PDB file of C-alpha atoms in Angstrom:
ATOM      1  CA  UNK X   1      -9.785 -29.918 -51.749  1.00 97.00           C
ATOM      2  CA  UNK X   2     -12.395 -32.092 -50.347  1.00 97.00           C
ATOM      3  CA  UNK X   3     -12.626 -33.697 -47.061  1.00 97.00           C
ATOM      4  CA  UNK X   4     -14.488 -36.757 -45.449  1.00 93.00           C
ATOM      5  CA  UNK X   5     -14.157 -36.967 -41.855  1.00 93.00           C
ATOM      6  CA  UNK X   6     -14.423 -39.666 -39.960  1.00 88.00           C
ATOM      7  CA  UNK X   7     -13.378 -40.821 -36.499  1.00 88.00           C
ATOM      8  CA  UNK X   8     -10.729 -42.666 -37.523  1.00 91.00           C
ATOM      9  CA  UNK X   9      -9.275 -41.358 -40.962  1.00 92.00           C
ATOM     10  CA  UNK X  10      -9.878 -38.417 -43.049  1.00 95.00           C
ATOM     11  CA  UNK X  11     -10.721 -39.017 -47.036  1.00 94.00           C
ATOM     12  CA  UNK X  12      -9.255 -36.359 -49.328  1.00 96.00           C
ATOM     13  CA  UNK X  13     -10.082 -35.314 -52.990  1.00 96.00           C
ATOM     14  CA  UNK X  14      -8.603 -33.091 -54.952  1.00 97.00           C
ATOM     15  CA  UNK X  15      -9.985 -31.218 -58.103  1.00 95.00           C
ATOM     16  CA  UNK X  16      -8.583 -30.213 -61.552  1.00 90.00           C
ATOM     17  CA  UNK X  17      -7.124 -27.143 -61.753  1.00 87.00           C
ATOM     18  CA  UNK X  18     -10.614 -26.493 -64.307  1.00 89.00           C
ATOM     19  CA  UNK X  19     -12.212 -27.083 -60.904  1.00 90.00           C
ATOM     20  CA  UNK X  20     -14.623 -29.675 -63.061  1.00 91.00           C
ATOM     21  CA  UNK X  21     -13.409 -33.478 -62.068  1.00 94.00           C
ATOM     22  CA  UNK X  22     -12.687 -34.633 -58.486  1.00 94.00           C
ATOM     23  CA  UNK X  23     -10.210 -37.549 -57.781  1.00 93.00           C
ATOM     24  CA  UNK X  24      -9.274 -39.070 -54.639  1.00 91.00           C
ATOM     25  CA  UNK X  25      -5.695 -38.163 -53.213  1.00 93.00           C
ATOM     26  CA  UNK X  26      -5.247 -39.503 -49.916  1.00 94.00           C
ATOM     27  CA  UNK X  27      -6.553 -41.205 -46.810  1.00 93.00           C
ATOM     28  CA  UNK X  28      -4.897 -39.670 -43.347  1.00 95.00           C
ATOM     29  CA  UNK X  29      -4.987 -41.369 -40.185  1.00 94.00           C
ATOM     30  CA  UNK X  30      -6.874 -38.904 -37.477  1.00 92.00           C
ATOM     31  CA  UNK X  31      -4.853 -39.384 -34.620  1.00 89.00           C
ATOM     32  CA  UNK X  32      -5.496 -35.580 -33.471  1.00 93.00           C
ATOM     33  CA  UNK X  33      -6.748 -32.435 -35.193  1.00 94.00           C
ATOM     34  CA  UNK X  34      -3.388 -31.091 -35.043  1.00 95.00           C
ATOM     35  CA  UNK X  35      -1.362 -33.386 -36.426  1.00 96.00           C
ATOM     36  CA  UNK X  36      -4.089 -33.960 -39.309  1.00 96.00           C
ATOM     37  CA  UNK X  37      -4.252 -30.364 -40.289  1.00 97.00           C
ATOM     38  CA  UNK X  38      -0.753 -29.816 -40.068  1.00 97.00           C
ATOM     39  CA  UNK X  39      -0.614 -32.578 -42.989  1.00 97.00           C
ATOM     40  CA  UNK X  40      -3.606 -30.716 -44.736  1.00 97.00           C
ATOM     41  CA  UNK X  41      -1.431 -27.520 -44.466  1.00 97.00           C
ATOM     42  CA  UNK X  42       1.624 -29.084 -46.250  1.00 96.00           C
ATOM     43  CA  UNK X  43      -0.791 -30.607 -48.778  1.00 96.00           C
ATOM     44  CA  UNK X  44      -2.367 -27.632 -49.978  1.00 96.00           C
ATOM     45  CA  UNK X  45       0.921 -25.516 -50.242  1.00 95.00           C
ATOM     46  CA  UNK X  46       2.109 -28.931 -52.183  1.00 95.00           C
ATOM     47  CA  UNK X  47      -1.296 -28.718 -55.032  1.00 94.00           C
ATOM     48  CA  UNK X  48      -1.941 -24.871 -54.206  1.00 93.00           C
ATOM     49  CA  UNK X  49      -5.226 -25.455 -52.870  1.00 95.00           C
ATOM     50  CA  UNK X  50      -7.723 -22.309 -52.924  1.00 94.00           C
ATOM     51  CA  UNK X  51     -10.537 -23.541 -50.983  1.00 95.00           C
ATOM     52  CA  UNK X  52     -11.419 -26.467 -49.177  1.00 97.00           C
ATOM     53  CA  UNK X  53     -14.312 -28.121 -48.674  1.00 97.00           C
ATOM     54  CA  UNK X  54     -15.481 -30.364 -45.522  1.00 97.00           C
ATOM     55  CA  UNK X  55     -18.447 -32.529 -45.509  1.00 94.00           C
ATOM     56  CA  UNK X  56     -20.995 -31.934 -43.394  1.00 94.00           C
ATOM     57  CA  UNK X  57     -23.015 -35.300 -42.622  1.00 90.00           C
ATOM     58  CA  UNK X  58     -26.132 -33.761 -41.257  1.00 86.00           C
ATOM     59  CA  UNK X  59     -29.391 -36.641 -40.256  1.00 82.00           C
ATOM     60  CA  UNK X  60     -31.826 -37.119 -42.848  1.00 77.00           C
ATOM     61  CA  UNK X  61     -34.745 -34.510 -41.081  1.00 85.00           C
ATOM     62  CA  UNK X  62     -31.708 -31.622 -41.555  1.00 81.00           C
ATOM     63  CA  UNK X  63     -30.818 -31.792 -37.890  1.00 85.00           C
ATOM     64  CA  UNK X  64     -27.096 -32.014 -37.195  1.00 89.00           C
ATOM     65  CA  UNK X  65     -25.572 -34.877 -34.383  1.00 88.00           C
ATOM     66  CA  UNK X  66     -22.535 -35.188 -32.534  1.00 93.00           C
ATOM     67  CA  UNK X  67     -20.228 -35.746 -36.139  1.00 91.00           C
ATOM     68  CA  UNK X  68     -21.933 -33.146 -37.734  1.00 93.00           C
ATOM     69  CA  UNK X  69     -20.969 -30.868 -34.885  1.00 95.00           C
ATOM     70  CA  UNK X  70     -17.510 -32.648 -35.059  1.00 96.00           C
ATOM     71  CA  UNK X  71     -17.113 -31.241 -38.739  1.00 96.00           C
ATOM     72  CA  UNK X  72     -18.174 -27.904 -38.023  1.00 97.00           C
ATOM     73  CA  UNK X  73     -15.514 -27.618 -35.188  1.00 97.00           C
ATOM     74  CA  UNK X  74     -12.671 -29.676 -37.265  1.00 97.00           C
ATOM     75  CA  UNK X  75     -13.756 -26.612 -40.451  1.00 97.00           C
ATOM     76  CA  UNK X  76     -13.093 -23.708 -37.604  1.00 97.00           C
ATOM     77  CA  UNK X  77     -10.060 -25.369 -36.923  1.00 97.00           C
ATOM     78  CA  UNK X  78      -8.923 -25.594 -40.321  1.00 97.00           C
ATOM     79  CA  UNK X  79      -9.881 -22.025 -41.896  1.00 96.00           C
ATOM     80  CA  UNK X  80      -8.207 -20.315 -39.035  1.00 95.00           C
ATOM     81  CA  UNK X  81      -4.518 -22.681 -39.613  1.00 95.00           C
ATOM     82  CA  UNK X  82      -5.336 -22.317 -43.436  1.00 95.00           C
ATOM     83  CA  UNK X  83      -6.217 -19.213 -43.890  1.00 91.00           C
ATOM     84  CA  UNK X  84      -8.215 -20.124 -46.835  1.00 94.00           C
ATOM     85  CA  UNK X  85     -12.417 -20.179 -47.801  1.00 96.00           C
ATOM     86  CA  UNK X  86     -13.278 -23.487 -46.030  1.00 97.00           C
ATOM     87  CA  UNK X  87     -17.342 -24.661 -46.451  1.00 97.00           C
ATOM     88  CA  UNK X  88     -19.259 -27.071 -44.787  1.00 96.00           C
ATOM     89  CA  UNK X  89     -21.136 -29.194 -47.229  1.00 93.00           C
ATOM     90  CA  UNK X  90     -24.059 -31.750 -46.709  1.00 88.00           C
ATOM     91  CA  UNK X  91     -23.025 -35.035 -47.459  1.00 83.00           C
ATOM     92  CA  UNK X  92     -25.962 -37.242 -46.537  1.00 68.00           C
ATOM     93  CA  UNK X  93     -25.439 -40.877 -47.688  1.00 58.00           C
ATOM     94  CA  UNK X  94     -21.522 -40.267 -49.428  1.00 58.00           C
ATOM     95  CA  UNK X  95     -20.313 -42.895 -47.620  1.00 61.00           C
ATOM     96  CA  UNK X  96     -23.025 -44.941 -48.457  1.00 63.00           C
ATOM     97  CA  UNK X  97     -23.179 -44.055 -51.900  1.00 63.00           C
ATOM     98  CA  UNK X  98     -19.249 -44.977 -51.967  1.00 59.00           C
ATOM     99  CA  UNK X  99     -19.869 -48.020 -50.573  1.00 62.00           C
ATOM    100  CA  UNK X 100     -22.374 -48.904 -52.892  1.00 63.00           C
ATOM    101  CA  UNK X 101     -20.141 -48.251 -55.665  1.00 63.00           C
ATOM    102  CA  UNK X 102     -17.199 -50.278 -54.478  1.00 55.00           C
ATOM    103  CA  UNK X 103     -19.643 -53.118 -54.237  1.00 60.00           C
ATOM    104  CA  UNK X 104     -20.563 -52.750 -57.453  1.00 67.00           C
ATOM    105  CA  UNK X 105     -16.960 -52.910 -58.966  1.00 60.00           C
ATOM    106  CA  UNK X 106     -16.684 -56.016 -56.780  1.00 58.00           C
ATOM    107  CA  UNK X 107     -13.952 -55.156 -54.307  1.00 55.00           C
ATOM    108  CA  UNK X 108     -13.083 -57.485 -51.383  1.00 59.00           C
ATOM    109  CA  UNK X 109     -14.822 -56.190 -47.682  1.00 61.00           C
ATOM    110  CA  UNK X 110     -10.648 -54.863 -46.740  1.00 60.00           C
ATOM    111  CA  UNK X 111     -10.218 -52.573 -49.947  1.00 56.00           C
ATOM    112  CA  UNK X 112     -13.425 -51.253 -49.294  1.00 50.00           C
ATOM    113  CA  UNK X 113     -12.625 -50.238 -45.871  1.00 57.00           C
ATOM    114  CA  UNK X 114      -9.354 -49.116 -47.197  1.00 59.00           C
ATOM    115  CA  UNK X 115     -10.811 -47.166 -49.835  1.00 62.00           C
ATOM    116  CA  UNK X 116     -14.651 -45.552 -48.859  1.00 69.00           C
ATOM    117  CA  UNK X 117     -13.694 -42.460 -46.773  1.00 75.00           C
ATOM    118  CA  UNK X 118     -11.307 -41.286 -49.987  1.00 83.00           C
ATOM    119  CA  UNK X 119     -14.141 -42.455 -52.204  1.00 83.00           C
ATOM    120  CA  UNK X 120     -16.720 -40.778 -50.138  1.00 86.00           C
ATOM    121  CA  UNK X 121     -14.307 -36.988 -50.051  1.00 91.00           C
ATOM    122  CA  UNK X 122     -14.251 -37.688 -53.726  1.00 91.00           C
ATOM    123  CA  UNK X 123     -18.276 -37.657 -53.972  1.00 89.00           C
ATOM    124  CA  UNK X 124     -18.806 -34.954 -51.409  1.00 92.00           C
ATOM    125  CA  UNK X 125     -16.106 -32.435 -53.555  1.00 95.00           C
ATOM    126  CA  UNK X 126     -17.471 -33.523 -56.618  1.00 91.00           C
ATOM    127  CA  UNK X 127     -20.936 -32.957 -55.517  1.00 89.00           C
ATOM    128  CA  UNK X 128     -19.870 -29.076 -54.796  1.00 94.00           C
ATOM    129  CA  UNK X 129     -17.937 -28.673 -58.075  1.00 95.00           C
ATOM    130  CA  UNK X 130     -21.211 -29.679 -60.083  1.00 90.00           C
ATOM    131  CA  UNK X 131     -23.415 -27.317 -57.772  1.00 88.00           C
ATOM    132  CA  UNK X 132     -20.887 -24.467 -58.971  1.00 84.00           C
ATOM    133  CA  UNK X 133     -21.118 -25.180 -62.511  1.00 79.00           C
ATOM    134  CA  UNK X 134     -24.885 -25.001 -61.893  1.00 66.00           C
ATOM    135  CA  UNK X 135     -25.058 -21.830 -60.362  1.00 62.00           C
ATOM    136  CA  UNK X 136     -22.042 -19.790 -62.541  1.00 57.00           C
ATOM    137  CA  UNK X 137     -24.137 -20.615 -65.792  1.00 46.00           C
TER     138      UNK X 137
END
């Protein structure tokens, strides 16, 4: 499972069970931690989730700001209620990136909005599934 924090919602991916293709599954409203994760507990009982993975939007020079520090908190959070692997991965410019592509296919300024932080969970787990196949070769 893959994760895109934001201050507002929370964009969630899912993987295969091959663990090779991501695909966006959901967009939750973040109205507190608790709630959230206790939706992101039922989920992963619901698709038997083994590890989840929470991007990590670090500044361009590698130095991590307030939502960086927000994700890293939010993960502890998480991997404690879960009880599963949870990692933090960099996700410099995935909402950008998902933007770009929505502007590509054309879609109106309100299904962008509706659709980037799901888009950008998509690109941050799919990011970490390709990184894997790199390294188990």
């Amino acid at each position: 499972m893959g994760l895109d924090l934001g201050t507002e919602r929370i964009g969630v991916a899912v993987s295969d069970e091959s663990r090779t293709l991501a695909q966006g599954r959901a967009l939750l409203r973040r109205e507190s931690d608790t709630a959230v994760i206790d939706r992101l507990i039922s989920m992963i009982g619901e698709l038997g989730v083994g590890e989840i993975v929470v991007g990590l939007p670090v500044n361009m020079d590698g130095s991590k700001g307030e939502r960086a520090l927000d994700s890293e908190r939010f993960a502890d959070k998480l991997r404690r209620r879960a009880e599963l692997p949870v990692h933090l991965w960099d996700e410099r410019l995935s909402t950008r990136e998902a933007e770009a592509v929505m502007l590509e296919a054309d879609l109106s300024r309100k299904k962008r909005k509706k659709s980037v932080d799901k888009l950008a969970a998509q690109l941050i787990l799919q990011s970490y599934l390709d990184s894997r196949k790199r390294t188990d070769v």
